[in-house]
Protein backbone atom coordinates (compact mmCIF):
# COMPACT_ATOMS: atom_id res chain seq x y z
CA UNK A 1 0.00 0.00 0.00
CA UNK A 2 1.31 3.43 -0.94
CA UNK A 3 0.21 6.92 0.06
CA UNK A 4 -0.95 9.21 -2.73
CA UNK A 5 2.39 11.08 -2.55
CA UNK A 6 4.41 7.86 -2.79
CA UNK A 7 2.26 6.71 -5.69
CA UNK A 8 2.86 9.95 -7.61
CA UNK A 9 6.58 9.72 -6.87
CA UNK A 10 6.85 6.32 -8.56
CA UNK A 11 4.49 6.79 -11.48
CA UNK A 12 4.38 10.33 -12.94
CA UNK A 13 6.36 10.77 -16.14
CA UNK A 14 6.42 14.53 -16.86
CA UNK A 15 9.62 16.55 -17.08
CA UNK A 16 10.74 17.51 -13.58
CA UNK A 17 8.82 14.73 -11.81
CA UNK A 18 10.93 12.19 -9.88
CA UNK A 19 10.04 9.15 -12.01
CA UNK A 20 9.94 11.27 -15.17
CA UNK A 21 13.56 12.30 -14.63
CA UNK A 22 14.59 8.66 -14.03
CA UNK A 23 12.80 7.50 -17.21
CA UNK A 24 14.61 10.22 -19.17
CA UNK A 25 17.92 8.44 -18.47
CA UNK A 26 16.93 5.57 -20.82
CA UNK A 27 16.19 5.20 -24.55
CA UNK A 28 12.59 4.50 -25.58
CA UNK A 29 11.18 3.52 -28.98
CA UNK A 30 8.79 6.11 -30.42
CA UNK A 31 8.03 4.61 -33.85
CA UNK A 32 9.03 1.98 -36.37
CA UNK A 33 11.29 3.30 -39.12
CA UNK A 34 8.98 1.75 -41.74
CA UNK A 35 6.17 4.06 -40.59
CA UNK A 36 8.08 6.98 -42.16
CA UNK A 37 7.84 6.86 -45.95
CA UNK A 38 8.65 9.24 -48.80
CA UNK A 39 4.97 10.17 -48.98
CA UNK A 40 4.61 10.46 -45.19
CA UNK A 41 8.05 11.27 -43.74
CA UNK A 42 6.75 12.87 -40.51
CA UNK A 43 4.89 11.27 -37.62
CA UNK A 44 3.53 12.92 -34.48
CA UNK A 45 4.56 10.96 -31.39
CA UNK A 46 3.95 11.46 -27.69
CA UNK A 47 6.38 10.23 -25.08
CA UNK A 48 6.89 11.04 -21.38
CA UNK A 49 4.09 13.57 -21.70
CA UNK A 50 5.86 15.52 -24.49
CA UNK A 51 4.37 16.03 -27.96
CA UNK A 52 7.07 15.57 -30.61
CA UNK A 53 7.47 14.83 -34.31
CA UNK A 54 9.84 12.22 -35.63
CA UNK A 55 10.88 12.71 -39.26
CA UNK A 56 13.17 11.39 -41.94
CA UNK A 57 14.75 14.08 -44.08
CA UNK A 58 15.32 13.63 -47.80
CA UNK A 59 18.93 12.61 -47.09
CA UNK A 60 17.61 9.70 -44.98
CA UNK A 61 18.59 11.15 -41.61
CA UNK A 62 16.14 10.96 -38.69
CA UNK A 63 15.16 13.86 -36.46
CA UNK A 64 13.01 14.31 -33.34
CA UNK A 65 11.80 17.77 -32.31
CA UNK A 66 8.88 19.34 -30.45
CA UNK A 67 5.64 19.31 -32.41
CA UNK A 68 4.47 22.86 -31.65
CA UNK A 69 5.98 25.42 -33.99
CA UNK A 70 7.65 28.18 -31.94
CA UNK A 71 6.32 30.83 -34.34
CA UNK A 72 2.56 30.61 -33.80
CA UNK A 73 2.02 27.04 -32.64
CA UNK A 74 0.93 25.13 -35.75
CA UNK A 75 1.78 21.43 -35.73
CA UNK A 76 5.02 20.44 -37.43
CA UNK A 77 3.41 17.05 -38.12
CA UNK A 78 2.00 18.70 -41.27
CA UNK A 79 5.36 20.13 -42.27
CA UNK A 80 7.66 19.29 -45.17
CA UNK A 81 11.14 17.83 -45.07
CA UNK A 82 14.19 18.56 -47.21
CA UNK A 83 17.85 17.59 -46.99
CA UNK A 84 18.48 19.93 -44.03
CA UNK A 85 15.48 19.39 -41.79
CA UNK A 86 11.80 20.15 -41.43
CA UNK A 87 9.72 23.20 -42.42
CA UNK A 88 6.44 24.34 -40.84
CA UNK A 89 3.49 24.24 -43.24
CA UNK A 90 2.03 27.53 -41.93
CA UNK A 91 4.66 30.28 -42.60
CA UNK A 92 7.61 28.17 -43.63
CA UNK A 93 9.95 28.44 -40.66
CA UNK A 94 12.58 25.74 -41.07
CA UNK A 95 14.45 23.77 -38.38
CA UNK A 96 17.39 21.41 -38.45
CA UNK A 97 17.81 18.19 -36.44
CA UNK A 98 19.28 20.01 -33.49
CA UNK A 99 16.31 22.40 -33.28
CA UNK A 100 18.14 25.41 -34.76
CA UNK A 101 15.92 27.70 -36.81
CA UNK A 102 17.45 27.96 -40.30
CA UNK A 103 14.91 30.13 -42.10
CA UNK A 104 12.04 32.53 -41.44
CA UNK A 105 10.81 33.47 -44.93
CA UNK A 106 8.75 36.51 -43.82
CA UNK A 107 11.64 38.16 -41.92
CA UNK A 108 14.16 40.59 -43.49
CA UNK A 109 17.24 39.00 -45.00
CA UNK A 110 19.55 40.61 -42.44
CA UNK A 111 17.38 39.59 -39.44
CA UNK A 112 19.05 37.74 -36.57
CA UNK A 113 15.68 36.75 -35.11
CA UNK A 114 16.07 33.15 -36.24
CA UNK A 115 19.29 32.80 -34.23
CA UNK A 116 17.31 33.53 -31.07
CA UNK A 117 14.72 30.81 -31.67
CA UNK A 118 15.40 27.28 -30.51
CA UNK A 119 13.09 24.31 -30.87
CA UNK A 120 13.47 21.45 -28.32
CA UNK A 121 15.21 18.56 -30.12
CA UNK A 122 16.36 15.13 -28.99
CA UNK A 123 18.69 12.41 -30.25
CA UNK A 124 17.04 9.62 -32.22
CA UNK A 125 18.68 6.37 -33.31
CA UNK A 126 17.53 3.38 -35.33
CA UNK A 127 18.03 -0.17 -34.08
CA UNK A 128 16.13 -3.31 -35.13
CA UNK A 129 13.95 -1.10 -37.31
CA UNK A 130 12.75 0.88 -34.28
CA UNK A 131 13.37 4.59 -33.83
CA UNK A 132 14.58 5.23 -30.29
CA UNK A 133 14.47 8.55 -28.47
CA UNK A 134 16.56 9.87 -25.59
CA UNK A 135 15.06 12.79 -23.66
CA UNK A 136 17.58 13.05 -20.84
CA UNK A 137 20.69 15.07 -20.06
CA UNK A 138 23.76 14.86 -22.29
CA UNK A 139 25.90 12.96 -22.90
CA UNK A 140 23.36 10.33 -23.95
CA UNK A 141 24.25 6.77 -22.92
CA UNK A 142 24.51 3.96 -25.49
CA UNK A 143 21.34 2.46 -26.89
CA UNK A 144 21.32 -1.06 -25.38
CA UNK A 145 21.90 -3.82 -27.92
CA UNK A 146 19.73 -6.53 -26.33
CA UNK A 147 20.15 -9.93 -27.99
CA UNK A 148 16.60 -9.96 -29.39
CA UNK A 149 17.35 -6.70 -31.25
CA UNK A 150 20.65 -7.65 -32.86
CA UNK A 151 21.01 -11.47 -33.11
CA UNK A 152 21.37 -12.50 -36.73
CA UNK A 153 20.98 -16.30 -36.45
CA UNK A 154 17.22 -16.23 -37.04
CA UNK A 155 14.20 -14.16 -37.90
CA UNK A 156 12.96 -10.98 -36.23
CA UNK A 157 9.69 -9.03 -36.39
CA UNK A 158 7.90 -6.30 -34.49
CA UNK A 159 4.34 -5.81 -33.29
CA UNK A 160 3.03 -2.37 -32.31
CA UNK A 161 0.13 -2.76 -29.91
CA UNK A 162 -2.78 -0.36 -29.71
CA UNK A 163 -2.59 2.24 -26.93
CA UNK A 164 -3.30 1.07 -23.39
CA UNK A 165 -5.03 3.64 -21.19
CA UNK A 166 -2.94 3.30 -18.06
CA UNK A 167 0.31 4.28 -16.45
CA UNK A 168 3.54 2.46 -17.42
CA UNK A 169 4.18 1.06 -13.92
CA UNK A 170 1.13 -1.23 -14.08
CA UNK A 171 2.59 -3.40 -16.89
CA UNK A 172 5.96 -3.35 -15.17
CA UNK A 173 4.50 -4.57 -11.86
CA UNK A 174 2.76 -7.29 -13.84
CA UNK A 175 6.19 -8.43 -15.05
CA UNK A 176 7.20 -9.31 -11.48
CA UNK A 177 3.85 -10.90 -10.64
CA UNK A 178 4.29 -14.59 -11.54
CA UNK A 179 1.21 -15.72 -9.65
CA UNK A 180 -1.17 -14.29 -12.28
CA UNK A 181 0.01 -16.75 -14.95
CA UNK A 182 -2.41 -19.61 -14.36
CA UNK A 183 -5.39 -17.35 -13.73
CA UNK A 184 -5.27 -14.51 -16.21
CA UNK A 185 -3.68 -16.73 -18.88
CA UNK A 186 -5.26 -19.98 -17.72
CA UNK A 187 -6.69 -21.14 -21.04
CA UNK A 188 -3.82 -20.05 -23.26
CA UNK A 189 -1.29 -21.11 -20.62
CA UNK A 190 -2.67 -24.60 -21.08
CA UNK A 191 -1.93 -24.33 -24.79
CA UNK A 192 1.61 -23.19 -24.00
CA UNK A 193 2.18 -26.35 -21.97
CA UNK A 194 1.76 -24.77 -18.55
CA UNK A 195 0.21 -26.84 -15.81
CA UNK A 196 -1.10 -25.11 -12.70
CA UNK A 197 0.87 -26.06 -9.67
CA UNK A 198 0.71 -24.34 -6.34
CA UNK A 199 3.96 -25.69 -4.99
CA UNK A 200 5.85 -23.09 -7.00
CA UNK A 201 8.48 -20.80 -5.60
CA UNK A 202 9.46 -17.42 -7.00
CA UNK A 203 12.71 -15.55 -6.51
CA UNK A 204 13.61 -12.03 -7.56
CA UNK A 205 17.29 -11.29 -7.85
CA UNK A 206 18.80 -7.92 -8.58
CA UNK A 207 21.31 -8.00 -11.44
CA UNK A 208 23.15 -5.47 -13.58
CA UNK A 209 20.20 -4.63 -15.85
CA UNK A 210 17.24 -5.04 -13.54
CA UNK A 211 15.49 -7.94 -11.83
CA UNK A 212 16.21 -11.57 -12.64
CA UNK A 213 13.08 -13.68 -12.05
CA UNK A 214 13.24 -17.36 -11.17
CA UNK A 215 10.16 -19.54 -11.06
CA UNK A 216 10.63 -23.13 -9.81
CA UNK A 217 7.76 -25.54 -10.42
CA UNK A 218 7.87 -28.95 -8.69
CA UNK A 219 8.15 -31.99 -10.99
CA UNK A 220 4.86 -33.45 -12.17
CA UNK A 221 5.42 -36.81 -10.47
CA UNK A 222 7.35 -37.59 -7.29
CA UNK A 223 10.99 -37.98 -8.26
CA UNK A 224 10.72 -35.69 -11.32
CA UNK A 225 13.18 -32.79 -11.19
CA UNK A 226 11.76 -29.31 -10.61
CA UNK A 227 11.38 -27.09 -13.66
CA UNK A 228 12.88 -23.64 -13.81
CA UNK A 229 11.73 -20.57 -15.71
CA UNK A 230 14.18 -17.67 -15.59
CA UNK A 231 13.96 -14.35 -17.37
CA UNK A 232 14.55 -10.69 -16.55
CA UNK A 233 12.73 -7.45 -16.15
CA UNK A 234 15.09 -5.00 -17.86
CA UNK A 235 14.81 -1.90 -15.74
CA UNK A 236 12.82 0.24 -16.03
CA UNK A 237 10.38 -0.52 -18.89
CA UNK A 238 11.11 -3.84 -20.59
CA UNK A 239 10.30 -7.52 -20.16
CA UNK A 240 12.49 -10.16 -21.82
CA UNK A 241 11.11 -13.68 -21.95
CA UNK A 242 10.67 -16.75 -24.11
CA UNK A 243 7.60 -18.61 -25.36
CA UNK A 244 6.88 -21.68 -27.45
CA UNK A 245 6.70 -21.07 -31.19
CA UNK A 246 5.98 -23.64 -33.92
CA UNK A 247 8.05 -26.40 -32.37
CA UNK A 248 10.78 -23.95 -31.36
CA UNK A 249 11.13 -20.87 -29.20
CA UNK A 250 10.28 -17.23 -29.65
CA UNK A 251 12.50 -14.82 -27.75
CA UNK A 252 10.56 -11.75 -26.89
CA UNK A 253 11.26 -8.18 -25.85
CA UNK A 254 8.22 -6.30 -24.60
CA UNK A 255 9.02 -2.63 -24.36
CA UNK A 256 6.44 -0.58 -22.47
CA UNK A 257 6.74 3.03 -23.57
CA UNK A 258 5.46 5.65 -21.12
CA UNK A 259 3.43 7.89 -23.43
CA UNK A 260 2.14 10.07 -20.60
CA UNK A 261 0.89 9.56 -17.04
CA UNK A 262 -2.11 7.50 -18.15
CA UNK A 263 -1.11 5.96 -21.50
CA UNK A 264 1.36 3.24 -22.41
CA UNK A 265 2.29 1.79 -25.79
CA UNK A 266 3.86 -1.67 -26.05
CA UNK A 267 6.34 -2.51 -28.79
CA UNK A 268 6.95 -6.27 -29.01
CA UNK A 269 10.06 -7.49 -30.79
CA UNK A 270 10.26 -11.23 -31.43
CA UNK A 271 13.23 -13.31 -32.50
CA UNK A 272 13.05 -16.95 -33.58
CA UNK A 273 16.34 -18.82 -34.15
CA UNK A 274 16.37 -20.35 -37.64
CA UNK A 275 18.88 -21.98 -39.98
CA UNK A 276 17.19 -20.72 -43.12
CA UNK A 277 15.35 -17.51 -42.30
CA UNK A 278 17.76 -14.79 -41.22
CA UNK A 279 17.29 -11.12 -40.25
CA UNK A 280 20.53 -9.20 -40.82
CA UNK A 281 21.03 -6.28 -38.48
CA UNK A 282 21.05 -3.72 -41.28
CA UNK A 283 17.66 -4.79 -42.67
CA UNK A 284 14.57 -3.43 -40.95
CA UNK A 285 12.39 -6.32 -39.77
CA UNK A 286 8.73 -6.46 -40.80
CA UNK A 287 6.17 -4.93 -38.45
CA UNK A 288 2.45 -5.04 -37.90
CA UNK A 289 -0.15 -3.36 -35.72
CA UNK A 290 -2.21 -5.28 -33.19
CA UNK A 291 -5.60 -4.27 -31.84
CA UNK A 292 -6.07 -5.24 -28.20
CA UNK A 293 -9.75 -4.28 -28.16
CA UNK A 294 -12.68 -5.32 -30.31
CA UNK A 295 -15.08 -2.95 -32.12
CA UNK A 296 -17.21 -2.80 -28.96
CA UNK A 297 -14.30 -1.25 -27.04
CA UNK A 298 -13.82 -4.32 -24.84
CA UNK A 299 -10.60 -6.28 -24.66
CA UNK A 300 -10.64 -9.42 -26.76
CA UNK A 301 -9.43 -11.89 -24.15
CA UNK A 302 -8.49 -14.60 -26.65
CA UNK A 303 -4.85 -13.45 -26.71
CA UNK A 304 -2.24 -13.19 -23.97
CA UNK A 305 -1.37 -9.51 -24.71
CA UNK A 306 -5.05 -8.53 -24.42
CA UNK A 307 -5.44 -10.51 -21.19
CA UNK A 308 -2.52 -8.63 -19.64
CA UNK A 309 -3.63 -5.24 -21.01
CA UNK A 310 -7.13 -5.81 -19.57
CA UNK A 311 -5.66 -6.29 -16.09
CA UNK A 312 -3.37 -3.24 -16.37
CA UNK A 313 -5.97 -0.87 -17.76
CA UNK A 314 -8.78 -1.85 -15.39
CA UNK A 315 -6.51 -1.09 -12.42
CA UNK A 316 -7.08 2.57 -13.32
CA UNK A 317 -5.36 5.36 -15.28
CA UNK A 318 -2.84 5.49 -12.45
CA UNK A 319 -3.70 2.61 -10.10
CA UNK A 320 -4.62 3.94 -6.65
CA UNK A 321 -2.14 1.96 -4.58
CA UNK A 322 -3.64 3.24 -1.32
CA UNK A 323 -6.55 0.84 -1.91
CA UNK A 324 -4.62 -2.40 -2.41
CA UNK A 325 -3.97 -5.33 -0.06
CA UNK A 326 -0.65 -6.95 -0.88
CA UNK A 327 0.13 -10.52 0.18
CA UNK A 328 3.13 -12.83 0.18
CA UNK A 329 2.41 -13.56 -3.50
CA UNK A 330 3.12 -9.91 -4.30
CA UNK A 331 6.73 -9.89 -3.16
CA UNK A 332 7.99 -9.20 -6.69
CA UNK A 333 5.82 -6.09 -6.90
CA UNK A 334 7.22 -4.87 -3.57
CA UNK A 335 10.75 -5.65 -4.78
CA UNK A 336 10.25 -3.57 -7.94
CA UNK A 337 8.80 -0.60 -6.05
CA UNK A 338 11.76 -0.55 -3.66
CA UNK A 339 14.20 -0.71 -6.55
CA UNK A 340 12.35 2.03 -8.43
CA UNK A 341 12.33 4.31 -5.40
CA UNK A 342 16.04 3.68 -4.87
CA UNK A 343 16.90 4.46 -8.50
CA UNK A 344 14.75 7.62 -8.54
CA UNK A 345 16.61 8.81 -5.44
CA UNK A 346 19.97 8.10 -7.09
CA UNK A 347 19.04 10.35 -10.02
CA UNK A 348 17.75 13.05 -7.66
CA UNK A 349 21.10 12.95 -5.88
CA UNK A 350 22.98 13.47 -9.13
CA UNK A 351 23.94 9.83 -9.76
CA UNK A 352 23.54 7.47 -12.68
CA UNK A 353 20.81 4.82 -12.39
CA UNK A 354 21.23 1.09 -12.98
CA UNK A 355 21.60 -0.43 -16.41
CA UNK A 356 22.78 2.74 -18.16
CA UNK A 357 25.45 1.61 -20.61
CA UNK A 358 28.42 3.72 -21.62
CA UNK A 359 31.05 1.09 -22.47
CA UNK A 360 30.88 0.04 -26.15
CA UNK A 361 32.70 -3.23 -25.31
CA UNK A 362 29.78 -4.26 -23.12
CA UNK A 363 27.24 -3.25 -25.70
CA UNK A 364 28.25 -5.33 -28.72
CA UNK A 365 25.45 -7.73 -27.82
CA UNK A 366 23.84 -8.11 -24.41
CA UNK A 367 22.99 -11.78 -24.13
CA UNK A 368 20.42 -12.74 -21.55
CA UNK A 369 20.45 -16.37 -20.53
CA UNK A 370 16.70 -16.88 -20.52
CA UNK A 371 15.37 -20.40 -19.92
CA UNK A 372 11.99 -22.02 -19.53
CA UNK A 373 12.20 -25.73 -18.77
CA UNK A 374 8.41 -26.12 -18.79
CA UNK A 375 8.40 -25.49 -22.54
CA UNK A 376 11.66 -27.38 -23.13
CA UNK A 377 14.26 -24.59 -23.20
CA UNK A 378 17.14 -25.56 -20.91
CA UNK A 379 20.31 -23.69 -20.02
CA UNK A 380 23.10 -24.92 -22.29
CA UNK A 381 26.01 -23.39 -20.43
CA UNK A 382 27.05 -23.08 -16.82
CA UNK A 383 26.49 -19.37 -17.06
CA UNK A 384 24.56 -18.01 -14.14
CA UNK A 385 23.23 -14.58 -13.56
CA UNK A 386 24.30 -12.23 -10.71
S1 LIG B 1 3.32 28.68 -37.10
FE1 LIG B 1 4.99 27.63 -37.94
S2 LIG B 1 5.87 29.03 -39.28
FE2 LIG B 1 4.22 30.10 -38.44
FE1 LIG C 1 0.76 -11.90 -18.09
XYZ file of C-alpha atoms and ligand atoms in Angstrom:
391
model
C 0.000 0.000 0.000
C 1.305 3.431 -0.935
C 0.208 6.923 0.064
C -0.949 9.208 -2.734
C 2.390 11.082 -2.551
C 4.410 7.856 -2.788
C 2.259 6.706 -5.689
C 2.861 9.953 -7.612
C 6.576 9.723 -6.870
C 6.851 6.317 -8.555
C 4.489 6.786 -11.477
C 4.383 10.328 -12.945
C 6.359 10.770 -16.139
C 6.416 14.527 -16.860
C 9.618 16.550 -17.077
C 10.737 17.513 -13.576
C 8.817 14.734 -11.808
C 10.926 12.188 -9.876
C 10.038 9.145 -12.012
C 9.942 11.271 -15.167
C 13.558 12.298 -14.625
C 14.594 8.661 -14.035
C 12.798 7.500 -17.208
C 14.608 10.217 -19.168
C 17.917 8.436 -18.468
C 16.935 5.573 -20.822
C 16.192 5.202 -24.549
C 12.586 4.497 -25.577
C 11.175 3.516 -28.979
C 8.787 6.106 -30.424
C 8.030 4.612 -33.849
C 9.028 1.981 -36.366
C 11.294 3.299 -39.122
C 8.982 1.749 -41.743
C 6.171 4.062 -40.592
C 8.080 6.977 -42.164
C 7.842 6.864 -45.947
C 8.654 9.240 -48.800
C 4.971 10.170 -48.978
C 4.607 10.464 -45.194
C 8.053 11.268 -43.740
C 6.752 12.875 -40.512
C 4.891 11.267 -37.621
C 3.532 12.919 -34.477
C 4.557 10.962 -31.388
C 3.949 11.456 -27.694
C 6.384 10.230 -25.082
C 6.888 11.041 -21.379
C 4.093 13.573 -21.699
C 5.864 15.519 -24.492
C 4.373 16.030 -27.960
C 7.067 15.573 -30.611
C 7.468 14.833 -34.311
C 9.843 12.217 -35.628
C 10.878 12.709 -39.259
C 13.168 11.388 -41.938
C 14.753 14.083 -44.075
C 15.319 13.631 -47.803
C 18.929 12.613 -47.092
C 17.613 9.705 -44.979
C 18.594 11.147 -41.606
C 16.138 10.957 -38.688
C 15.160 13.857 -36.455
C 13.012 14.311 -33.340
C 11.799 17.771 -32.314
C 8.884 19.337 -30.446
C 5.635 19.307 -32.415
C 4.467 22.857 -31.654
C 5.979 25.425 -33.991
C 7.647 28.178 -31.935
C 6.320 30.830 -34.338
C 2.562 30.608 -33.797
C 2.024 27.036 -32.639
C 0.933 25.133 -35.750
C 1.777 21.432 -35.727
C 5.018 20.444 -37.431
C 3.406 17.047 -38.118
C 2.000 18.701 -41.265
C 5.356 20.134 -42.270
C 7.659 19.295 -45.169
C 11.145 17.825 -45.073
C 14.192 18.557 -47.212
C 17.852 17.585 -46.992
C 18.478 19.925 -44.031
C 15.479 19.393 -41.790
C 11.800 20.151 -41.434
C 9.717 23.196 -42.418
C 6.442 24.336 -40.840
C 3.485 24.244 -43.240
C 2.034 27.526 -41.935
C 4.658 30.276 -42.605
C 7.610 28.168 -43.635
C 9.952 28.436 -40.658
C 12.585 25.742 -41.072
C 14.449 23.766 -38.377
C 17.394 21.407 -38.449
C 17.810 18.190 -36.444
C 19.283 20.010 -33.485
C 16.314 22.397 -33.283
C 18.138 25.414 -34.756
C 15.915 27.701 -36.815
C 17.451 27.956 -40.298
C 14.914 30.133 -42.104
C 12.036 32.535 -41.445
C 10.812 33.473 -44.928
C 8.753 36.514 -43.820
C 11.640 38.159 -41.918
C 14.155 40.589 -43.495
C 17.245 38.999 -45.001
C 19.553 40.612 -42.444
C 17.376 39.590 -39.443
C 19.045 37.741 -36.568
C 15.679 36.754 -35.113
C 16.067 33.146 -36.240
C 19.287 32.804 -34.229
C 17.314 33.535 -31.073
C 14.718 30.806 -31.673
C 15.405 27.278 -30.514
C 13.089 24.307 -30.868
C 13.475 21.451 -28.320
C 15.214 18.564 -30.117
C 16.357 15.132 -28.988
C 18.693 12.413 -30.245
C 17.044 9.624 -32.224
C 18.676 6.367 -33.312
C 17.532 3.382 -35.328
C 18.032 -0.172 -34.083
C 16.131 -3.311 -35.125
C 13.953 -1.096 -37.307
C 12.754 0.876 -34.285
C 13.371 4.592 -33.830
C 14.584 5.226 -30.288
C 14.469 8.552 -28.466
C 16.559 9.867 -25.594
C 15.059 12.788 -23.661
C 17.581 13.048 -20.839
C 20.687 15.073 -20.057
C 23.760 14.863 -22.286
C 25.896 12.960 -22.900
C 23.360 10.329 -23.951
C 24.247 6.768 -22.925
C 24.509 3.963 -25.485
C 21.341 2.461 -26.893
C 21.320 -1.062 -25.385
C 21.904 -3.824 -27.921
C 19.730 -6.529 -26.326
C 20.150 -9.929 -27.986
C 16.599 -9.958 -29.394
C 17.347 -6.703 -31.251
C 20.654 -7.655 -32.861
C 21.011 -11.467 -33.111
C 21.373 -12.503 -36.733
C 20.978 -16.298 -36.448
C 17.222 -16.227 -37.040
C 14.205 -14.161 -37.901
C 12.958 -10.978 -36.235
C 9.694 -9.031 -36.390
C 7.895 -6.297 -34.488
C 4.337 -5.806 -33.292
C 3.028 -2.373 -32.305
C 0.129 -2.758 -29.911
C -2.778 -0.356 -29.709
C -2.592 2.236 -26.926
C -3.298 1.067 -23.385
C -5.029 3.645 -21.193
C -2.944 3.298 -18.059
C 0.315 4.285 -16.449
C 3.539 2.460 -17.416
C 4.183 1.056 -13.916
C 1.128 -1.229 -14.080
C 2.588 -3.398 -16.887
C 5.962 -3.353 -15.169
C 4.497 -4.568 -11.861
C 2.758 -7.287 -13.837
C 6.189 -8.427 -15.047
C 7.199 -9.308 -11.477
C 3.851 -10.905 -10.640
C 4.292 -14.588 -11.545
C 1.205 -15.721 -9.650
C -1.166 -14.290 -12.284
C 0.008 -16.750 -14.948
C -2.414 -19.610 -14.362
C -5.389 -17.348 -13.730
C -5.266 -14.511 -16.212
C -3.678 -16.726 -18.876
C -5.263 -19.980 -17.721
C -6.687 -21.143 -21.037
C -3.825 -20.048 -23.264
C -1.294 -21.109 -20.619
C -2.674 -24.603 -21.076
C -1.927 -24.331 -24.794
C 1.605 -23.194 -24.000
C 2.183 -26.348 -21.972
C 1.758 -24.775 -18.550
C 0.209 -26.844 -15.809
C -1.099 -25.107 -12.700
C 0.875 -26.060 -9.668
C 0.710 -24.339 -6.337
C 3.959 -25.691 -4.987
C 5.850 -23.090 -6.997
C 8.480 -20.801 -5.600
C 9.460 -17.422 -6.996
C 12.711 -15.551 -6.510
C 13.607 -12.035 -7.562
C 17.292 -11.285 -7.852
C 18.802 -7.925 -8.579
C 21.311 -7.996 -11.444
C 23.149 -5.471 -13.581
C 20.201 -4.632 -15.850
C 17.237 -5.037 -13.536
C 15.487 -7.938 -11.827
C 16.208 -11.569 -12.644
C 13.080 -13.683 -12.053
C 13.241 -17.361 -11.172
C 10.159 -19.544 -11.065
C 10.625 -23.133 -9.814
C 7.762 -25.540 -10.418
C 7.871 -28.954 -8.691
C 8.151 -31.988 -10.995
C 4.862 -33.447 -12.167
C 5.423 -36.810 -10.467
C 7.349 -37.589 -7.293
C 10.993 -37.976 -8.263
C 10.723 -35.690 -11.319
C 13.175 -32.788 -11.192
C 11.758 -29.311 -10.606
C 11.376 -27.094 -13.660
C 12.876 -23.642 -13.809
C 11.731 -20.573 -15.706
C 14.177 -17.669 -15.587
C 13.958 -14.349 -17.369
C 14.549 -10.689 -16.554
C 12.730 -7.446 -16.148
C 15.095 -5.000 -17.861
C 14.810 -1.898 -15.739
C 12.823 0.240 -16.031
C 10.383 -0.519 -18.889
C 11.107 -3.842 -20.595
C 10.300 -7.524 -20.160
C 12.494 -10.161 -21.823
C 11.109 -13.677 -21.954
C 10.675 -16.749 -24.111
C 7.597 -18.612 -25.361
C 6.879 -21.682 -27.450
C 6.704 -21.074 -31.195
C 5.984 -23.644 -33.918
C 8.049 -26.401 -32.373
C 10.776 -23.952 -31.359
C 11.132 -20.873 -29.204
C 10.276 -17.234 -29.646
C 12.495 -14.822 -27.748
C 10.557 -11.751 -26.895
C 11.262 -8.181 -25.850
C 8.224 -6.304 -24.602
C 9.016 -2.625 -24.364
C 6.436 -0.578 -22.475
C 6.744 3.027 -23.569
C 5.456 5.654 -21.116
C 3.434 7.893 -23.434
C 2.142 10.069 -20.600
C 0.888 9.557 -17.038
C -2.112 7.498 -18.148
C -1.107 5.958 -21.497
C 1.364 3.242 -22.411
C 2.295 1.792 -25.793
C 3.856 -1.667 -26.053
C 6.340 -2.507 -28.794
C 6.954 -6.271 -29.009
C 10.064 -7.486 -30.789
C 10.263 -11.230 -31.430
C 13.232 -13.306 -32.502
C 13.054 -16.951 -33.578
C 16.337 -18.821 -34.151
C 16.373 -20.352 -37.640
C 18.885 -21.983 -39.981
C 17.192 -20.719 -43.117
C 15.348 -17.506 -42.303
C 17.757 -14.788 -41.216
C 17.295 -11.121 -40.252
C 20.527 -9.200 -40.822
C 21.025 -6.278 -38.480
C 21.048 -3.720 -41.283
C 17.664 -4.792 -42.670
C 14.567 -3.430 -40.946
C 12.394 -6.322 -39.767
C 8.728 -6.457 -40.803
C 6.175 -4.927 -38.454
C 2.454 -5.041 -37.895
C -0.155 -3.357 -35.717
C -2.208 -5.276 -33.191
C -5.601 -4.268 -31.836
C -6.068 -5.236 -28.201
C -9.753 -4.278 -28.157
C -12.676 -5.324 -30.311
C -15.077 -2.945 -32.118
C -17.213 -2.797 -28.959
C -14.303 -1.251 -27.036
C -13.815 -4.322 -24.842
C -10.596 -6.276 -24.660
C -10.641 -9.422 -26.759
C -9.425 -11.894 -24.145
C -8.494 -14.600 -26.649
C -4.852 -13.447 -26.713
C -2.237 -13.194 -23.975
C -1.372 -9.515 -24.706
C -5.048 -8.529 -24.420
C -5.439 -10.507 -21.186
C -2.522 -8.627 -19.644
C -3.634 -5.242 -21.011
C -7.128 -5.808 -19.571
C -5.660 -6.286 -16.093
C -3.372 -3.244 -16.374
C -5.974 -0.867 -17.759
C -8.779 -1.853 -15.390
C -6.511 -1.086 -12.421
C -7.082 2.572 -13.325
C -5.356 5.362 -15.277
C -2.841 5.486 -12.451
C -3.704 2.607 -10.098
C -4.617 3.943 -6.654
C -2.139 1.961 -4.580
C -3.637 3.242 -1.322
C -6.547 0.843 -1.911
C -4.623 -2.403 -2.407
C -3.967 -5.331 -0.061
C -0.645 -6.949 -0.878
C 0.133 -10.516 0.182
C 3.130 -12.830 0.176
C 2.414 -13.557 -3.496
C 3.124 -9.906 -4.302
C 6.730 -9.894 -3.155
C 7.993 -9.204 -6.694
C 5.820 -6.091 -6.899
C 7.218 -4.872 -3.573
C 10.753 -5.655 -4.778
C 10.247 -3.573 -7.939
C 8.798 -0.603 -6.054
C 11.765 -0.546 -3.661
C 14.200 -0.713 -6.553
C 12.350 2.026 -8.434
C 12.332 4.315 -5.397
C 16.041 3.683 -4.868
C 16.896 4.464 -8.500
C 14.753 7.622 -8.544
C 16.611 8.806 -5.441
C 19.969 8.099 -7.094
C 19.036 10.348 -10.018
C 17.748 13.049 -7.657
C 21.103 12.955 -5.880
C 22.984 13.466 -9.134
C 23.942 9.833 -9.758
C 23.537 7.470 -12.684
C 20.806 4.824 -12.389
C 21.232 1.089 -12.981
C 21.600 -0.434 -16.414
C 22.776 2.738 -18.161
C 25.447 1.608 -20.613
C 28.424 3.720 -21.622
C 31.047 1.093 -22.470
C 30.876 0.035 -26.150
C 32.696 -3.228 -25.315
C 29.784 -4.261 -23.120
C 27.242 -3.249 -25.704
C 28.253 -5.334 -28.715
C 25.450 -7.726 -27.824
C 23.844 -8.109 -24.410
C 22.992 -11.777 -24.131
C 20.422 -12.744 -21.554
C 20.451 -16.365 -20.531
C 16.703 -16.883 -20.523
C 15.366 -20.399 -19.920
C 11.989 -22.018 -19.530
C 12.202 -25.729 -18.772
C 8.411 -26.115 -18.788
C 8.405 -25.493 -22.539
C 11.655 -27.380 -23.126
C 14.257 -24.594 -23.197
C 17.139 -25.556 -20.911
C 20.310 -23.693 -20.015
C 23.101 -24.917 -22.286
C 26.014 -23.393 -20.432
C 27.053 -23.083 -16.817
C 26.492 -19.373 -17.059
C 24.564 -18.005 -14.142
C 23.232 -14.577 -13.560
C 24.301 -12.234 -10.711
S 3.317 28.679 -37.103
Fe 4.986 27.627 -37.936
S 5.871 29.033 -39.284
Fe 4.222 30.105 -38.436
Fe 0.764 -11.902 -18.095
